[in-house]
Amino acid sequence: MLNSIKKIQPGNFLLLVVMFLLLFYVVYRAYNLSITHDEGLSFEIILGNKYLSETANNHFLNTFLMSVCYKLFGSSELSLRIPNILGFILYAFACFELLKNKNIFIILTGISLLLLNPYLMDFFSLARGYGLGLGFFMLSLLYLLRATQAKTTNSFLIKASLTMLFSVAACFSNLTYINTNLVVLSLLFISFLVMKKEWKGSRKMIVLTTIILLINLCCLAGLMIELLKLRDAHELYQGGTNGFIPDTLDGLVQCSLYLSSLHYSQLFKLVLCRSVLLLYIIMLVYVILIHEYSKLSVLMIFLSLMVIGPLLENLFFGTALPAGRTALLYIPLMGLSVSFFMEGLLDTSPQLIARNAVNVFTFFIFFVPVSFNFLTNMNLSYCLEWQYDMDSKNMLQELNKIRHKKNSQTSLGITWFFYSSINFYRNTLHLDWLNEVGKGGLKPENDYYYISDDELNIIPPNDIKIIKYYQHTHNYLVQNIKKIQSVKLVQLEAINNKYVCADGMLNDIVIANRDIASTWETFSLIMFENNECGIRAYDGHYFSIELNKQNEITATEKMGTSVEIFTLVAIDTDYAAFKAANGKYLSFDEKTLRINANGEAIGSNEKFKMINK
């Protein structure tokens, strides 16, 4: 045992230590991170939400494995994220096989560029298909490189078969890998042509490889159909439209800098992005000059095709360019290319001083700054893409402690991007006292709000009590202390005997021009203390004064604030008037048929017949 340990090279040992530390980091974050918005949507799919299953939120293999883990281990965060933890193990294995037994400085370069990227590491701790896809993609890349360097036909066929299997598994994990599968098939064909003169494969291996190729092509065709369906349904919204350099390259560099990018100057980020582009051009020229079908050549062809492909798709089909999480695969592709390029420079450097210069360059240009960036940004609390969700679970636990009516239902007002994570914890933590939240936004009848700085500023301070401030996300848990007396459905009839309508097809103006009262002519009258009220239209928007537009009334606001609060003045059992925040009454304009807050006193145009539904 001791002898076998002694045989492990220092570089390999360092590589293993880093990978085990990162595995612990990934597992603990998978256990500790609050469920994010998109993970909550994935969980809804495995619970049977058919609508979401037909959207881009359904990463097929990840959803299936999440479902298996849910049935076996329950709905904990760690359980649902097991597939992507396995994705990291696959990714780390492929990285080890690609970097092992190399010069210690090349291994350090590989560690820094393939593993110490805080943005990349995020996705191995989340229940989404990105981490799983990365794992299978790196395995397909590993066996592709081995296939292109195979010495015998049978060896090539075995490795090519594994390449195709892992590549299609990456596609099922995330549809962004369809392009990589096409490139893999192209490079395997090129490798076949290169070794065609020595073609002596066994019949058994030829048949097996042909079957796997057909399986790959059939799966690819099916996935392409699904991709086209998503495109036609306008579901492929994640991506860029400005160009490959600003969207893909610059976006990935800034994400890789993580939150520290806020502390870097724009000039530094620009220089860094252009340095990556320059390095790519240098490697491309180097590969052209050496005229050798090496691993670096294969990687550079792969990387170049992965640049050209999305550009052509954007040009001819109008598809979005890879950006952010849809461009993750460029990080290991570029990182591995740089590692092999530096290794090639070492191997071709005749002088010791030149080799030492390469070693020093790789250490101080790649390993030191990248390691510093990772150590600065590594954390156990949040991920960059869905940082706003980091406090969802803690917030609900806090709400569970302080809710003022322990034996009654409690409602929580949130904006739409919180709803899936909040509902996930409502269901999995069995918070039956909390009403199910939706995308309807903040409503004055909510007992509590979970809101951001901007939303807090539009609510009158006297209407709320701040319970807790979450500093990292700048969110607040607040109690709504403006009491609701009642909520009832009403229809309003103006002096012209027409019903008041708030029609979303008419720019949400409030107008009295309808002969018959139906959906858009029925409102929720929300009564507060002291005869104050809010009027909510069918689509959830509130009557509001447009102070800059002659005080006209529109139904565009999602939250009842000062300009959405009116005072109800009862005239008799059937008629009422409404005083707005500007001190004037809602008034019917006989010329435009619109409702404005311009009435100085209650006259015939300020009276509205109120019909209870």
Coordinates of C-alpha atoms in Angstrom, one line a residue:
M1 CA 0.0 0.0 0.0
L2 CA 2.8 2.4 1.0
N3 CA 4.7 1.6 -2.2
S4 CA 1.6 2.3 -4.4
I5 CA 1.1 5.7 -2.7
K6 CA 4.8 6.6 -3.2
K7 CA 4.3 5.9 -7.0
I8 CA 1.7 8.7 -7.2
Q9 CA 3.3 11.7 -8.8
P10 CA 3.2 14.9 -6.9
G11 CA 1.1 16.6 -9.6
N12 CA -1.4 13.8 -9.7
F13 CA -1.6 13.8 -5.9
L14 CA -2.3 17.6 -5.9
L15 CA -4.9 17.1 -8.6
L16 CA -6.7 14.5 -6.5
V17 CA -6.6 16.6 -3.3
V18 CA -8.0 19.6 -5.1
M19 CA -10.8 17.5 -6.6
F20 CA -11.8 15.9 -3.3
L21 CA -11.8 19.4 -1.7
L22 CA -14.0 20.7 -4.5
L23 CA -16.3 17.6 -4.2
F24 CA -16.8 18.5 -0.5
Y25 CA -17.5 22.1 -1.5
V26 CA -20.0 21.0 -4.1
V27 CA -21.8 18.6 -1.8
Y28 CA -22.0 21.0 1.1
R29 CA -23.4 23.8 -1.1
A30 CA -25.9 21.3 -2.5
Y31 CA -27.0 20.7 1.0
N32 CA -27.0 24.3 2.2
L33 CA -28.1 26.5 -0.8
S34 CA -31.7 27.6 -0.8
I35 CA -33.7 26.2 -3.7
T36 CA -33.6 28.6 -6.7
H37 CA -36.4 29.8 -9.0
D38 CA -35.6 27.4 -11.9
E39 CA -35.0 24.5 -9.5
G40 CA -38.5 25.1 -8.1
L41 CA -39.9 24.9 -11.6
S42 CA -38.1 21.6 -12.2
F43 CA -39.6 20.3 -9.0
E44 CA -43.1 21.3 -10.2
I45 CA -42.4 19.2 -13.4
I46 CA -41.6 16.1 -11.4
L47 CA -44.8 16.7 -9.4
G48 CA -46.8 16.5 -12.7
N49 CA -47.0 20.1 -14.1
K50 CA -47.6 19.3 -17.8
Y51 CA -47.3 22.9 -18.9
L52 CA -43.8 23.3 -17.5
S53 CA -42.7 20.0 -18.9
E54 CA -43.1 21.4 -22.4
T55 CA -41.0 24.5 -21.7
A56 CA -37.2 25.0 -21.6
N57 CA -37.2 24.4 -17.9
N58 CA -37.5 20.7 -18.6
H59 CA -33.9 19.4 -18.8
F60 CA -34.9 15.8 -19.7
L61 CA -32.3 13.6 -18.1
N62 CA -31.9 15.9 -15.0
T63 CA -35.7 16.0 -14.5
F64 CA -35.9 12.2 -14.7
L65 CA -33.0 11.7 -12.2
M66 CA -34.5 14.3 -9.9
S67 CA -37.7 12.3 -10.0
V68 CA -35.8 9.1 -9.1
C69 CA -34.0 10.8 -6.2
Y70 CA -37.2 12.4 -5.0
K71 CA -38.9 9.0 -4.8
L72 CA -35.9 7.3 -3.1
F73 CA -34.6 10.0 -0.8
G74 CA -37.3 12.7 -0.4
S75 CA -37.5 16.4 -1.3
S76 CA -34.5 17.8 0.5
E77 CA -32.2 20.2 -1.4
L78 CA -29.4 17.6 -1.3
S79 CA -31.6 14.8 -2.6
L80 CA -32.8 16.7 -5.6
R81 CA -29.2 17.9 -6.4
I82 CA -27.6 14.4 -6.4
P83 CA -27.6 14.1 -10.2
N84 CA -25.5 17.2 -10.6
I85 CA -23.1 16.1 -7.8
L86 CA -22.6 13.0 -9.9
G87 CA -22.1 15.3 -12.8
F88 CA -19.2 16.9 -11.0
I89 CA -17.7 13.5 -10.2
L90 CA -17.9 12.7 -14.0
Y91 CA -16.4 16.1 -14.8
A92 CA -13.6 15.7 -12.3
F93 CA -12.8 12.2 -13.5
A94 CA -12.4 13.4 -17.1
C95 CA -10.3 16.4 -15.9
F96 CA -8.0 14.0 -14.0
E97 CA -7.6 11.7 -16.9
L98 CA -6.8 14.6 -19.3
L99 CA -4.3 16.2 -16.9
K100 CA -2.6 13.3 -15.1
N101 CA 1.1 12.6 -15.4
K102 CA 1.8 16.0 -16.9
N103 CA 4.3 18.7 -15.8
I104 CA 3.3 20.1 -12.4
F105 CA 2.9 23.6 -13.9
I106 CA 0.6 22.3 -16.6
I107 CA -1.5 20.5 -14.0
L108 CA -1.7 23.8 -12.0
T109 CA -2.8 25.6 -15.2
G110 CA -5.5 22.9 -15.8
I111 CA -6.7 23.1 -12.2
S112 CA -7.1 26.8 -12.4
L113 CA -8.8 26.9 -15.8
L114 CA -10.9 23.8 -15.6
L115 CA -11.8 23.6 -11.9
L116 CA -11.3 26.9 -10.0
N117 CA -14.0 28.8 -11.8
P118 CA -16.6 29.9 -9.2
Y119 CA -19.3 30.4 -11.9
L120 CA -18.8 27.0 -13.4
M121 CA -18.7 25.3 -10.0
D122 CA -22.1 26.8 -9.1
F123 CA -24.0 24.5 -11.5
F124 CA -22.8 21.3 -9.9
S125 CA -24.6 22.2 -6.7
L126 CA -28.0 22.9 -8.3
A127 CA -30.8 20.7 -9.5
R128 CA -30.6 21.8 -13.1
G129 CA -29.2 20.0 -16.2
Y130 CA -26.1 22.3 -16.6
G131 CA -23.8 20.4 -14.2
L132 CA -24.9 17.0 -15.4
G133 CA -24.4 18.1 -19.0
L134 CA -20.9 19.4 -18.2
G135 CA -20.0 16.0 -16.7
F136 CA -21.1 14.0 -19.8
F137 CA -19.6 16.6 -22.1
M138 CA -16.2 16.3 -20.5
L139 CA -16.4 12.5 -20.7
S140 CA -17.3 12.7 -24.4
L141 CA -14.3 15.1 -24.9
L142 CA -12.0 12.7 -23.1
Y143 CA -12.9 9.7 -25.3
L144 CA -12.9 11.9 -28.4
L145 CA -9.3 12.9 -27.8
R146 CA -8.4 9.2 -27.1
A147 CA -10.2 8.1 -30.3
T148 CA -8.3 10.6 -32.4
Q149 CA -5.0 9.3 -31.1
A150 CA -6.0 5.6 -31.3
K151 CA -3.4 3.3 -32.8
T152 CA -5.7 0.5 -33.8
T153 CA -9.1 0.3 -35.5
N154 CA -10.8 -1.6 -32.6
S155 CA -9.4 0.9 -30.1
F156 CA -10.8 3.8 -32.2
L157 CA -14.2 2.1 -32.5
I158 CA -14.5 1.5 -28.7
K159 CA -13.5 5.1 -27.9
A160 CA -15.7 6.5 -30.6
S161 CA -18.7 4.6 -29.3
L162 CA -18.1 5.9 -25.8
T163 CA -17.7 9.4 -27.2
M164 CA -21.1 9.2 -28.9
L165 CA -22.9 7.7 -25.9
F166 CA -21.6 10.4 -23.5
S167 CA -22.2 13.1 -26.1
V168 CA -25.9 12.2 -26.5
A169 CA -26.3 11.9 -22.7
A170 CA -25.0 15.5 -22.5
C171 CA -27.7 16.5 -25.0
F172 CA -30.5 14.9 -22.9
S173 CA -29.1 16.7 -19.9
N174 CA -29.3 20.1 -21.6
L175 CA -30.2 20.9 -25.2
T176 CA -27.3 23.4 -25.6
Y177 CA -25.1 20.3 -26.2
I178 CA -26.8 19.5 -29.5
N179 CA -24.2 21.6 -31.3
T180 CA -21.3 19.8 -29.5
N181 CA -22.8 16.4 -30.6
L182 CA -22.7 17.5 -34.2
V183 CA -19.1 18.6 -33.8
V184 CA -18.2 15.3 -32.1
L185 CA -19.6 13.4 -35.0
S186 CA -17.7 15.6 -37.5
L187 CA -14.4 15.1 -35.7
L188 CA -14.9 11.3 -35.4
F189 CA -15.5 11.3 -39.2
I190 CA -12.3 13.3 -39.8
S191 CA -10.4 10.9 -37.5
F192 CA -11.8 8.0 -39.5
L193 CA -10.5 9.5 -42.7
V194 CA -7.1 10.1 -41.2
M195 CA -6.7 6.4 -40.2
K196 CA -8.7 4.9 -43.2
K197 CA -5.6 3.2 -44.7
E198 CA -5.2 1.1 -41.6
W199 CA -8.9 0.1 -41.3
K200 CA -8.9 -3.4 -39.8
G201 CA -11.8 -3.4 -37.4
S202 CA -13.5 -6.6 -36.2
R203 CA -17.0 -7.2 -37.5
K204 CA -18.4 -7.2 -34.0
M205 CA -17.0 -3.8 -33.2
I206 CA -18.1 -2.4 -36.5
V207 CA -21.7 -3.5 -36.0
L208 CA -21.7 -2.2 -32.4
T209 CA -20.3 1.2 -33.4
T210 CA -22.9 1.4 -36.2
I211 CA -25.7 0.7 -33.8
I212 CA -24.5 3.3 -31.4
L213 CA -24.1 5.8 -34.3
L214 CA -27.7 5.1 -35.3
I215 CA -28.9 5.5 -31.7
N216 CA -27.0 8.8 -31.5
L217 CA -28.6 10.1 -34.8
C218 CA -32.1 9.1 -33.8
C219 CA -31.8 10.8 -30.4
L220 CA -30.3 13.8 -32.1
A221 CA -33.3 14.0 -34.5
G222 CA -35.8 13.7 -31.7
L223 CA -34.0 16.4 -29.6
M224 CA -33.8 18.7 -32.7
I225 CA -37.6 18.4 -33.0
E226 CA -38.0 19.3 -29.3
L227 CA -35.6 22.3 -29.8
L228 CA -37.7 23.5 -32.8
K229 CA -40.9 23.3 -30.7
L230 CA -39.3 25.4 -28.0
R231 CA -38.2 27.9 -30.5
D232 CA -41.7 28.2 -32.0
A233 CA -43.1 28.6 -28.5
H234 CA -40.6 31.4 -27.8
E235 CA -39.1 29.4 -25.0
L236 CA -35.5 29.9 -26.0
Y237 CA -35.1 33.2 -24.2
Q238 CA -31.8 32.5 -22.5
G239 CA -29.1 34.0 -24.8
G240 CA -27.7 37.1 -26.4
T241 CA -28.3 39.1 -29.6
N242 CA -25.4 41.6 -29.6
G243 CA -22.7 39.3 -31.0
F244 CA -20.5 36.4 -30.0
I245 CA -17.8 38.6 -28.3
P246 CA -20.0 40.8 -26.2
D247 CA -22.6 38.1 -25.3
T248 CA -20.5 34.9 -25.1
L249 CA -16.9 35.8 -24.5
D250 CA -17.3 39.0 -22.4
G251 CA -20.3 37.6 -20.6
L252 CA -18.4 34.4 -19.5
V253 CA -15.4 36.4 -18.4
Q254 CA -17.5 38.7 -16.3
C255 CA -19.4 35.8 -14.8
S256 CA -16.2 34.0 -14.0
L257 CA -15.0 37.1 -12.1
Y258 CA -18.2 36.6 -10.1
L259 CA -19.1 39.3 -7.6
S260 CA -15.5 40.6 -7.5
S261 CA -16.2 41.9 -11.0
L262 CA -17.9 44.8 -9.2
H263 CA -14.5 45.7 -7.8
Y264 CA -12.6 45.5 -11.1
S265 CA -12.4 48.5 -13.5
Q266 CA -14.1 48.4 -16.8
L267 CA -10.7 48.7 -18.5
F268 CA -9.4 45.7 -16.6
K269 CA -12.4 43.6 -17.7
L270 CA -12.0 44.8 -21.3
V271 CA -8.3 44.0 -21.4
L272 CA -9.0 40.5 -19.9
C273 CA -11.7 39.7 -22.5
R274 CA -9.5 40.8 -25.4
S275 CA -6.6 38.8 -23.9
V276 CA -8.7 35.7 -24.1
L277 CA -9.5 36.5 -27.7
L278 CA -5.9 37.1 -28.5
L279 CA -4.8 33.9 -26.8
Y280 CA -7.4 32.0 -28.9
I281 CA -5.9 33.5 -32.1
I282 CA -2.4 32.7 -31.1
M283 CA -3.3 29.1 -30.4
L284 CA -5.1 28.8 -33.7
V285 CA -2.1 30.2 -35.6
Y286 CA 0.2 27.8 -33.7
V287 CA -2.0 24.8 -34.6
I288 CA -2.0 25.8 -38.3
L289 CA 1.8 26.2 -38.3
I290 CA 2.6 22.8 -36.7
H291 CA 0.6 20.8 -39.3
E292 CA -0.2 18.0 -36.9
Y293 CA -3.4 16.3 -36.0
S294 CA -2.8 16.4 -32.3
K295 CA -5.1 16.7 -29.3
L296 CA -4.6 20.5 -29.3
S297 CA -5.5 20.5 -33.0
V298 CA -8.7 18.6 -32.3
L299 CA -9.6 21.0 -29.4
M300 CA -9.0 24.1 -31.5
I301 CA -11.1 22.6 -34.4
F302 CA -13.8 21.8 -31.8
L303 CA -13.6 25.3 -30.2
S304 CA -13.7 27.0 -33.7
L305 CA -16.7 25.1 -34.8
M306 CA -18.5 25.9 -31.6
V307 CA -17.9 29.6 -32.4
I308 CA -18.9 29.3 -36.1
G309 CA -22.0 27.2 -35.5
P310 CA -24.0 29.5 -33.2
L311 CA -23.0 32.5 -35.4
L312 CA -24.5 30.7 -38.5
E313 CA -27.6 29.7 -36.6
N314 CA -28.1 33.3 -35.4
L315 CA -27.6 34.6 -39.0
F316 CA -30.0 32.2 -40.7
F317 CA -32.5 31.2 -38.0
G318 CA -32.4 34.1 -35.6
T319 CA -31.5 32.0 -32.6
A320 CA -29.9 33.6 -29.6
L321 CA -26.2 33.4 -29.1
P322 CA -24.8 31.4 -26.1
A323 CA -24.6 33.6 -23.0
G324 CA -24.0 32.9 -19.4
R325 CA -25.2 29.4 -18.4
T326 CA -25.9 28.4 -22.0
A327 CA -22.3 29.1 -22.8
L328 CA -20.7 27.1 -19.9
L329 CA -19.1 24.5 -22.2
Y330 CA -16.7 27.2 -23.6
I331 CA -14.9 27.4 -20.2
P332 CA -13.5 23.8 -20.2
L333 CA -12.9 23.8 -24.0
M334 CA -10.8 27.0 -23.7
G335 CA -9.2 25.9 -20.4
L336 CA -8.1 22.5 -21.8
S337 CA -6.9 24.1 -25.1
V338 CA -4.7 26.5 -23.1
S339 CA -3.3 23.7 -20.9
F340 CA -2.3 21.6 -24.0
F341 CA -0.9 24.7 -25.7
M342 CA 1.3 25.4 -22.8
E343 CA 2.4 21.8 -22.7
G344 CA 3.2 22.0 -26.4
L345 CA 5.4 25.1 -25.8
L346 CA 7.2 23.2 -23.0
D347 CA 7.8 20.1 -25.2
T348 CA 9.2 22.2 -28.1
S349 CA 11.4 24.5 -25.9
P350 CA 15.0 23.3 -26.4
Q351 CA 16.5 25.4 -23.7
L352 CA 16.0 25.0 -20.0
I353 CA 15.7 28.7 -19.5
A354 CA 12.8 28.7 -22.1
R355 CA 11.0 25.9 -20.3
N356 CA 11.4 27.7 -16.9
A357 CA 10.0 30.8 -18.5
V358 CA 6.9 28.9 -19.6
N359 CA 6.5 27.4 -16.1
V360 CA 6.8 30.8 -14.4
F361 CA 4.4 32.3 -17.0
T362 CA 1.7 29.6 -16.4
F363 CA 2.1 29.9 -12.6
F364 CA 1.8 33.6 -12.3
I365 CA -0.5 34.4 -15.2
F366 CA -3.0 31.5 -14.8
F367 CA -2.8 29.7 -11.4
V368 CA -2.2 32.6 -9.0
P369 CA -4.8 35.1 -10.1
V370 CA -7.5 32.5 -10.9
S371 CA -7.0 30.8 -7.5
F372 CA -7.2 34.2 -5.8
N373 CA -10.5 34.9 -7.7
F374 CA -11.9 31.5 -6.7
L375 CA -10.9 31.9 -3.0
T376 CA -12.3 35.4 -3.0
N377 CA -15.7 34.3 -4.4
M378 CA -16.2 30.8 -3.0
N379 CA -19.2 30.8 -0.6
L380 CA -21.7 28.4 0.9
S381 CA -24.8 30.6 0.7
Y382 CA -25.6 31.6 -2.9
C383 CA -25.0 31.1 -6.6
L384 CA -24.5 34.0 -9.0
E385 CA -27.4 33.3 -11.5
W386 CA -30.1 33.0 -8.8
Q387 CA -28.6 35.1 -6.0
Y388 CA -31.9 36.7 -5.2
D389 CA -33.3 33.3 -4.0
M390 CA -30.6 32.7 -1.3
D391 CA -32.8 33.9 1.6
S392 CA -36.1 32.3 0.6
K393 CA -35.9 29.4 3.1
N394 CA -34.6 31.6 6.0
M395 CA -37.3 34.1 5.3
L396 CA -40.1 31.5 5.6
Q397 CA -38.6 30.1 8.8
E398 CA -38.5 33.6 10.2
L399 CA -42.1 34.2 9.1
N400 CA -43.1 30.9 10.8
K401 CA -41.8 32.3 14.1
I402 CA -43.4 35.7 14.0
R403 CA -46.7 35.5 12.1
H404 CA -49.3 37.2 14.2
K405 CA -52.3 34.8 13.7
K406 CA -51.0 31.4 14.7
N407 CA -54.3 29.6 14.1
S408 CA -55.3 31.2 10.8
Q409 CA -54.1 31.3 7.2
T410 CA -51.4 33.8 6.4
S411 CA -50.8 35.3 2.9
L412 CA -47.5 36.5 1.6
G413 CA -47.1 39.0 -1.3
I414 CA -44.1 38.5 -3.5
T415 CA -43.0 39.4 -7.1
W416 CA -43.1 36.6 -9.7
F417 CA -39.5 35.5 -9.6
F418 CA -39.8 34.3 -5.9
Y419 CA -42.9 32.3 -6.4
S420 CA -41.5 28.9 -7.3
S421 CA -38.9 28.7 -4.6
I422 CA -41.4 30.0 -2.0
N423 CA -44.0 27.4 -3.0
F424 CA -41.3 24.7 -3.0
Y425 CA -40.6 25.4 0.7
R426 CA -44.3 25.9 1.5
N427 CA -45.0 22.4 0.3
T428 CA -41.8 20.5 1.4
L429 CA -41.7 22.1 4.8
H430 CA -45.5 21.5 5.2
L431 CA -46.2 25.2 5.9
D432 CA -50.0 24.7 5.7
W433 CA -50.7 28.0 7.4
L434 CA -49.3 29.8 4.3
N435 CA -51.6 30.4 1.4
E436 CA -50.1 29.3 -1.9
V437 CA -48.3 32.2 -3.6
G438 CA -48.5 33.0 -7.3
K439 CA -47.3 35.5 -9.9
G440 CA -50.0 38.1 -9.1
G441 CA -47.5 40.3 -7.3
L442 CA -48.1 42.3 -4.2
K443 CA -51.7 42.8 -3.1
P444 CA -52.9 45.1 -0.2
E445 CA -54.8 42.1 1.3
N446 CA -51.5 40.2 1.9
D447 CA -50.6 39.9 5.5
Y448 CA -46.8 40.1 4.7
Y449 CA -44.6 41.1 1.8
Y450 CA -41.2 39.8 0.8
I451 CA -39.9 42.7 -1.3
S452 CA -36.8 44.5 -2.6
D453 CA -35.5 48.0 -2.0
D454 CA -37.3 49.4 -5.0
E455 CA -40.6 47.9 -4.0
L456 CA -40.3 49.0 -0.4
N457 CA -39.9 52.6 -1.7
I458 CA -43.3 52.6 -3.4
I459 CA -45.3 51.5 -0.3
P460 CA -46.3 54.2 2.2
P461 CA -44.1 53.8 5.3
N462 CA -47.1 53.9 7.7
D463 CA -48.6 50.9 5.9
I464 CA -45.9 48.4 6.8
K465 CA -43.7 47.2 9.6
I466 CA -40.2 46.0 8.7
I467 CA -39.6 42.5 10.2
K468 CA -36.2 41.7 8.8
Y469 CA -33.7 43.0 6.3
Y470 CA -31.6 40.6 4.2
Q471 CA -28.5 42.5 3.5
H472 CA -26.9 40.4 0.8
T473 CA -29.9 40.4 -1.5
H474 CA -31.3 43.7 -0.3
N475 CA -34.7 42.1 0.4
Y476 CA -37.2 42.9 3.2
L477 CA -39.7 40.8 5.1
V478 CA -42.4 43.3 6.1
Q479 CA -45.8 43.1 7.8
N480 CA -48.7 44.8 6.1
I481 CA -50.4 46.8 9.0
K482 CA -52.9 48.5 6.8
K483 CA -56.0 46.5 7.7
I484 CA -58.5 45.3 5.1
Q485 CA -62.1 45.4 6.2
S486 CA -63.6 43.7 3.2
V487 CA -63.2 42.7 -0.4
K488 CA -66.2 42.5 -2.8
L489 CA -66.9 42.4 -6.5
V490 CA -68.6 45.5 -8.0
Q491 CA -69.6 47.0 -11.3
L492 CA -69.6 50.8 -11.8
E493 CA -72.1 52.6 -14.0
A494 CA -71.4 56.3 -15.0
I495 CA -73.9 59.1 -15.6
N496 CA -74.1 58.1 -19.3
N497 CA -75.5 54.7 -18.3
K498 CA -72.4 52.9 -19.5
Y499 CA -70.3 50.6 -17.5
V500 CA -66.8 51.5 -16.4
C501 CA -64.1 49.3 -18.0
A502 CA -60.4 48.8 -17.5
D503 CA -59.4 47.1 -20.7
G504 CA -55.9 45.7 -21.2
M505 CA -56.4 46.0 -24.9
L506 CA -56.8 49.8 -24.6
N507 CA -53.6 50.7 -22.8
D508 CA -55.3 50.0 -19.5
I509 CA -57.2 53.3 -19.5
V510 CA -60.4 53.5 -17.4
I511 CA -63.3 54.4 -19.6
A512 CA -67.1 54.3 -19.3
N513 CA -68.2 53.0 -22.7
R514 CA -69.6 49.5 -22.2
D515 CA -73.3 48.6 -22.7
I516 CA -72.9 45.2 -20.9
A517 CA -70.9 44.4 -17.8
S518 CA -68.7 41.3 -18.1
T519 CA -65.2 40.3 -17.0
W520 CA -63.3 43.6 -17.7
E521 CA -66.2 45.6 -16.2
T522 CA -66.1 43.9 -12.9
F523 CA -63.7 45.1 -10.1
S524 CA -62.6 44.0 -6.7
L525 CA -63.4 46.8 -4.2
I526 CA -60.9 46.5 -1.3
M527 CA -62.0 48.4 1.8
F528 CA -59.6 49.6 4.4
E529 CA -60.2 51.6 7.6
N530 CA -61.6 55.1 7.4
N531 CA -63.5 54.4 4.2
E532 CA -60.2 54.1 2.2
C533 CA -60.3 51.7 -0.7
G534 CA -58.5 50.2 -3.6
I535 CA -60.1 49.2 -6.9
R536 CA -58.5 46.2 -8.6
A537 CA -59.3 45.2 -12.2
Y538 CA -59.7 41.7 -13.6
D539 CA -56.0 41.4 -14.5
G540 CA -54.8 42.3 -11.0
H541 CA -53.9 45.9 -11.7
Y542 CA -55.1 48.8 -9.5
F543 CA -56.8 52.0 -10.4
S544 CA -54.1 54.7 -10.3
I545 CA -53.8 58.4 -11.0
E546 CA -51.5 59.4 -13.8
L547 CA -50.4 62.8 -12.3
N548 CA -48.4 63.7 -15.4
K549 CA -51.4 63.0 -17.7
Q550 CA -54.2 65.4 -16.6
N551 CA -54.9 63.1 -13.6
E552 CA -56.4 60.4 -15.8
I553 CA -57.2 57.1 -14.2
T554 CA -55.5 53.9 -15.5
A555 CA -55.3 50.3 -14.3
T556 CA -51.5 49.7 -14.5
E557 CA -50.2 49.3 -11.0
K558 CA -49.7 46.0 -9.2
M559 CA -49.5 47.3 -5.7
G560 CA -51.8 49.6 -3.7
T561 CA -49.8 52.7 -2.8
S562 CA -50.8 56.3 -2.1
V563 CA -51.9 57.0 -5.7
E564 CA -53.9 53.8 -5.8
I565 CA -55.8 54.6 -2.6
F566 CA -59.2 56.3 -2.7
T567 CA -61.7 57.5 -0.2
L568 CA -65.2 56.0 -0.7
V569 CA -68.0 58.6 -0.2
A570 CA -71.4 56.9 0.0
I571 CA -74.2 59.0 -1.4
D572 CA -77.0 56.6 -0.9
T573 CA -77.5 52.8 -1.1
D574 CA -76.8 52.7 -4.8
Y575 CA -74.5 55.6 -5.6
A576 CA -71.0 56.5 -4.4
A577 CA -68.1 58.9 -5.2
F578 CA -64.4 58.3 -4.9
K579 CA -61.9 60.9 -3.7
A580 CA -58.4 60.4 -5.0
A581 CA -55.0 61.1 -3.4
N582 CA -54.8 64.5 -5.0
G583 CA -57.9 65.6 -3.1
K584 CA -60.2 65.5 -6.1
Y585 CA -63.0 63.2 -7.1
L586 CA -63.1 60.6 -9.9
S587 CA -65.1 62.3 -12.7
F588 CA -66.6 61.1 -16.0
D589 CA -65.4 63.2 -19.0
E590 CA -68.3 63.5 -21.4
K591 CA -66.1 64.1 -24.4
T592 CA -63.6 61.3 -24.1
L593 CA -65.7 59.0 -21.9
R594 CA -62.6 58.5 -19.7
I595 CA -62.4 58.7 -15.9
N596 CA -60.2 61.4 -14.5
A597 CA -59.4 62.6 -10.9
N598 CA -60.4 66.2 -11.7
G599 CA -63.7 66.7 -9.8
E600 CA -63.7 69.6 -7.4
A601 CA -67.0 68.6 -5.8
I602 CA -69.5 65.8 -6.1
G603 CA -71.8 66.5 -9.0
S604 CA -73.6 64.2 -11.5
N605 CA -70.4 63.3 -13.3
E606 CA -68.7 62.3 -10.0
K607 CA -71.5 59.9 -9.0
F608 CA -71.2 56.2 -9.9
K609 CA -73.8 53.6 -9.5
M610 CA -72.2 50.7 -7.6
I611 CA -73.7 47.3 -8.4
N612 CA -72.7 44.5 -6.1
K613 CA -72.0 41.1 -7.7

